[in-house]
Coordinates of C-alpha atoms in Angstrom, one line a residue:
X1 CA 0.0 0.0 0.0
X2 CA 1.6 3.7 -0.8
X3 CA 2.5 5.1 2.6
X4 CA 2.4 9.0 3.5
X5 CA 5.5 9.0 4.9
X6 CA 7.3 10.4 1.9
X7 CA 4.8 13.5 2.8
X8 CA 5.8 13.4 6.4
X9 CA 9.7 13.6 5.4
X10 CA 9.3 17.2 3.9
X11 CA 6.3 18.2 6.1
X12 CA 7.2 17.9 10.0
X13 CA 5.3 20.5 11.6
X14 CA 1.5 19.1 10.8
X15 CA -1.1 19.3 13.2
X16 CA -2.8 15.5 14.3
X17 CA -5.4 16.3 12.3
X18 CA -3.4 17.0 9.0
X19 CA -1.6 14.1 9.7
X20 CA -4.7 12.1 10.1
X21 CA -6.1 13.4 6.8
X22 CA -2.8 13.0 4.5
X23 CA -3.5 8.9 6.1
X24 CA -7.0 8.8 4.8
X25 CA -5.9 10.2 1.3
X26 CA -5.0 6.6 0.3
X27 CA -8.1 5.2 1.0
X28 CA -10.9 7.9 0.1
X29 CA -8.6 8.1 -3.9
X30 CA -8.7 4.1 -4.1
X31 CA -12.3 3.7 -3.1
X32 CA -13.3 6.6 -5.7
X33 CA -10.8 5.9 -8.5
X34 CA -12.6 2.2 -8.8
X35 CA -15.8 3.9 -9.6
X36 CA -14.8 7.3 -11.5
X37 CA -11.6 6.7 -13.0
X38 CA -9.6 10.3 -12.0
X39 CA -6.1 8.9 -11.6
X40 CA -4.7 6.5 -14.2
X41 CA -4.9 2.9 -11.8
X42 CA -1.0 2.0 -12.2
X43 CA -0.8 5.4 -10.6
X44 CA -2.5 4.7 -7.6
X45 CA 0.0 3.3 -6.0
X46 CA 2.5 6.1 -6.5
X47 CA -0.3 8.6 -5.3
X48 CA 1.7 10.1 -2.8
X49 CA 4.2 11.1 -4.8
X50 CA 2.7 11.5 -7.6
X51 CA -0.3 13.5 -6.9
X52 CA 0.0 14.2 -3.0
X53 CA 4.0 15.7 -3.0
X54 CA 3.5 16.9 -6.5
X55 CA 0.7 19.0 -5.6
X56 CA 2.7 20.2 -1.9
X57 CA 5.5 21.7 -4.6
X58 CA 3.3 25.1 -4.2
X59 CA 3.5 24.8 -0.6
X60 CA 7.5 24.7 -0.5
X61 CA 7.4 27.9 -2.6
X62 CA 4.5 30.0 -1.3
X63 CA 3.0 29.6 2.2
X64 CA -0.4 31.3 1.6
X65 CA -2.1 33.5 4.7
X66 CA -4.8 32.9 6.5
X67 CA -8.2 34.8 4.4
X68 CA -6.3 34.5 1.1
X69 CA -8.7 32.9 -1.7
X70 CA -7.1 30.5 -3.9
X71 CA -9.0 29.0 -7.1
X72 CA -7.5 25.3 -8.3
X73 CA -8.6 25.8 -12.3
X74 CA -8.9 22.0 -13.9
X75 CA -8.5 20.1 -10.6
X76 CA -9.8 16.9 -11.7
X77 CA -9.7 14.6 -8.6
X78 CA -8.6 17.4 -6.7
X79 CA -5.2 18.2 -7.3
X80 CA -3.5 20.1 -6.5
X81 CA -6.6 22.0 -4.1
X82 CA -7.1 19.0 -1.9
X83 CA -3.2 18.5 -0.3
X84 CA -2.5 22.5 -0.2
X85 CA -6.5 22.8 1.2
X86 CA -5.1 20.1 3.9
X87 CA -1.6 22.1 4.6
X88 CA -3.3 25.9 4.9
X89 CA -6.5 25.1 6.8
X90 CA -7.4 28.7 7.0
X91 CA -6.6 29.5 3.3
X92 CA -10.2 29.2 1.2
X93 CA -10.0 27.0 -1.8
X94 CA -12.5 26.9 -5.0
X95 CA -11.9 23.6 -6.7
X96 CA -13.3 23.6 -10.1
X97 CA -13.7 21.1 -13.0
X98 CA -15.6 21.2 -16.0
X99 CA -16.5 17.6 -16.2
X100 CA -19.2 16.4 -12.9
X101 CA -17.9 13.2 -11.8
X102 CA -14.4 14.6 -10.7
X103 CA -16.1 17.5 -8.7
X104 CA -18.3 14.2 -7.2
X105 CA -15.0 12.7 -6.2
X106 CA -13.8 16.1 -4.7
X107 CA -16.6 16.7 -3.1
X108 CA -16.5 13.5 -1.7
X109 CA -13.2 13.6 -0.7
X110 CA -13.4 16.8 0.8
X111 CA -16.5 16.0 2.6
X112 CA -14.6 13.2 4.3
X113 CA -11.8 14.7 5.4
X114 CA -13.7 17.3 7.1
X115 CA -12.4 20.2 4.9
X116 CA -14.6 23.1 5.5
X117 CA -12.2 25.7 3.7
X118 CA -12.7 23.9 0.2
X119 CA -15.4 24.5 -2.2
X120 CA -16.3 22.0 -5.4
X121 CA -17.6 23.6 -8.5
X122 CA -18.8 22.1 -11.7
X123 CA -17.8 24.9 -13.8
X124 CA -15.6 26.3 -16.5
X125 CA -12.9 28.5 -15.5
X126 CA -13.9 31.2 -17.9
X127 CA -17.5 31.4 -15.6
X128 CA -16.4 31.7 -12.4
X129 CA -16.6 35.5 -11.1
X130 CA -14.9 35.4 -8.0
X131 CA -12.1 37.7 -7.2
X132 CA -8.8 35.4 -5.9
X133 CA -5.1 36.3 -4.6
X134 CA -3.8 33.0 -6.2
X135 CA -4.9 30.1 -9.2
X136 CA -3.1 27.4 -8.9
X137 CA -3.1 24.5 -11.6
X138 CA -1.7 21.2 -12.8
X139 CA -0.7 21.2 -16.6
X140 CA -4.6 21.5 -17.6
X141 CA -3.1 22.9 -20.9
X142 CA -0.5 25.8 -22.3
X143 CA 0.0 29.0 -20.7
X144 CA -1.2 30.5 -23.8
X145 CA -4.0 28.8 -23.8
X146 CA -4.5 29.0 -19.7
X147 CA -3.6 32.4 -19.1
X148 CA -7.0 33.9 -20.9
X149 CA -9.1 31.1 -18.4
X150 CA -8.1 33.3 -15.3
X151 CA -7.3 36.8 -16.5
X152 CA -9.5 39.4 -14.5
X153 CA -9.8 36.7 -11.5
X154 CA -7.1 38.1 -8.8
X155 CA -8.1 40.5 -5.7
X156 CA -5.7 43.7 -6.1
X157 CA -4.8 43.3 -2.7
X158 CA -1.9 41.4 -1.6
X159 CA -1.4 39.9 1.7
X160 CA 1.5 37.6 0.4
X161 CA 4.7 38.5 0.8
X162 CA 4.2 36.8 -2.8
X163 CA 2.7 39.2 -5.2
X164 CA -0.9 38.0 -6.2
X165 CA -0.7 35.5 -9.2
X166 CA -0.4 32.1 -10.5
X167 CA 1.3 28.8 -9.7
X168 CA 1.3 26.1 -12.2
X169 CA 2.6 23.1 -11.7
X170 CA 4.2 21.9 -15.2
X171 CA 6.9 19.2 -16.7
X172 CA 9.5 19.1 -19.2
X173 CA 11.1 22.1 -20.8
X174 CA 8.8 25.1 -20.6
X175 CA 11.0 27.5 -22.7
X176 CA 8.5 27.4 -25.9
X177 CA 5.4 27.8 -24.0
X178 CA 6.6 30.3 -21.9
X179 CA 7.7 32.3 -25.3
X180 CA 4.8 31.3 -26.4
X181 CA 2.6 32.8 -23.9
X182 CA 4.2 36.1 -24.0
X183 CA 3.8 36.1 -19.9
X184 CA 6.5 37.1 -17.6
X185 CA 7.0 33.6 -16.4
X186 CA 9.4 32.8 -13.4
X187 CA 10.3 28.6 -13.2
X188 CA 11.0 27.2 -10.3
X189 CA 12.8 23.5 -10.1
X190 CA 10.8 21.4 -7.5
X191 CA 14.1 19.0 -7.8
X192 CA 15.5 21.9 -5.2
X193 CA 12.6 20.6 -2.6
X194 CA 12.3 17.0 -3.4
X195 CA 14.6 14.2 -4.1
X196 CA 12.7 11.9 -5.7
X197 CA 13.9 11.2 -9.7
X198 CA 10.3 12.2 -10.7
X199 CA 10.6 15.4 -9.7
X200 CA 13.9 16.3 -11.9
X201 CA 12.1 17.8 -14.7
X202 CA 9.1 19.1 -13.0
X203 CA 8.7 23.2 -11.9
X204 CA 6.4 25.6 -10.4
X205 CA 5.6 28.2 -12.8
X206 CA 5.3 31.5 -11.3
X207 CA 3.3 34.5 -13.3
X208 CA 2.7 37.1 -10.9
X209 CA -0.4 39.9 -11.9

């Protein structure tokens, strides 16, 4: 069975309860994966790396603050909203997906972990009207094609020491779509947090409003 203690390695100061939810993971994404496929089933057992650490790259980079509003834009099973929603309890985060059955799942999810700063909408992006400090997102598509999704959604007002903007987790090299987009992208190696060989070629894109 994948084991949470490759989360626990880079994560010591959790609360019992964040400790207690980062257990349950395992279970709640292998019960709901056999009925709506959201992670590919080889992958299941890697979820904690894969999906749980992956997502907790934007942690190691930006600690958000208490009252700041985050929007996860293509979040499919929940990632990355459900393991930052876990590390910043009193950070509120809007989880949206296009496609129903993955908001069921993180709904679901959510609803059993006892998350009460995470909201699940079956939405587009582009109709969401809510004002937000962050959107964070986990290769949905290119910048190019992402950045028009979220423009006009950030608060003015910064509480980060972190200017307001987005963090998008994203593979391989980036140096065509980020020419591409025309964006004043900043990359960010997670290989510099984690150890792991999957994380070599993997970066937080940073593209502050």
């Amino acid at each position: 069975m994948a084991k949470p203690d490759i989360v626990f390695n880079y994560f010591k100061d959790l609360s019992d309860t964040q400790v207690a939810q980062f257990e349950k993971l395992f279970d709640l994404y292998s019960f709901w994966n056999a009925q709506i496929n959201v992670i590919s089933r080889k992958d299941i057992e890697e979820l904690y790396e894969r999906h749980i650490l992956h997502s907790l790259g934007i942690a190691k980079f930006c600690t958000f603050k208490p009252g700041e509003k985050v929007l996860d834009v293509g979040t499919g099973g929940g990632f990355p909203g459900i393991p930052l929603a876990i590390m910043f309890p009193e950070t509120d985060f809007h989880l949206v997906d296009s496609i129903g059955k993955k908001i069921k799942v993180v709904s679901e999810v959510a609803a059993a972990l006892g998350l009460t700063n995470v909201k699940a909408s079956h939405s587009r992006a582009e109709q969401i009207t809510d004002k937000y400090n962050f959107v964070v997102s986990r290769a949905v598509t290119r910048l190019a094609d992402f950045y028009p999704w979220v423009r006009g959604k950030f608060a003015k007002d910064n509480i980060n020491a972190l200017r307001n903007g987005i963090l998008y987790l994203k593979g391989g090299d980036l140096t065509e779509e980020i020419k591409e987009s025309k964006l004043k992208a900043e990359l960010y190696p997670l290989s510099a947090y984690f150890e792991e060989e999957f994380f070599e070629t993997k970066y937080v894109v940073y593209v502050p409003q």
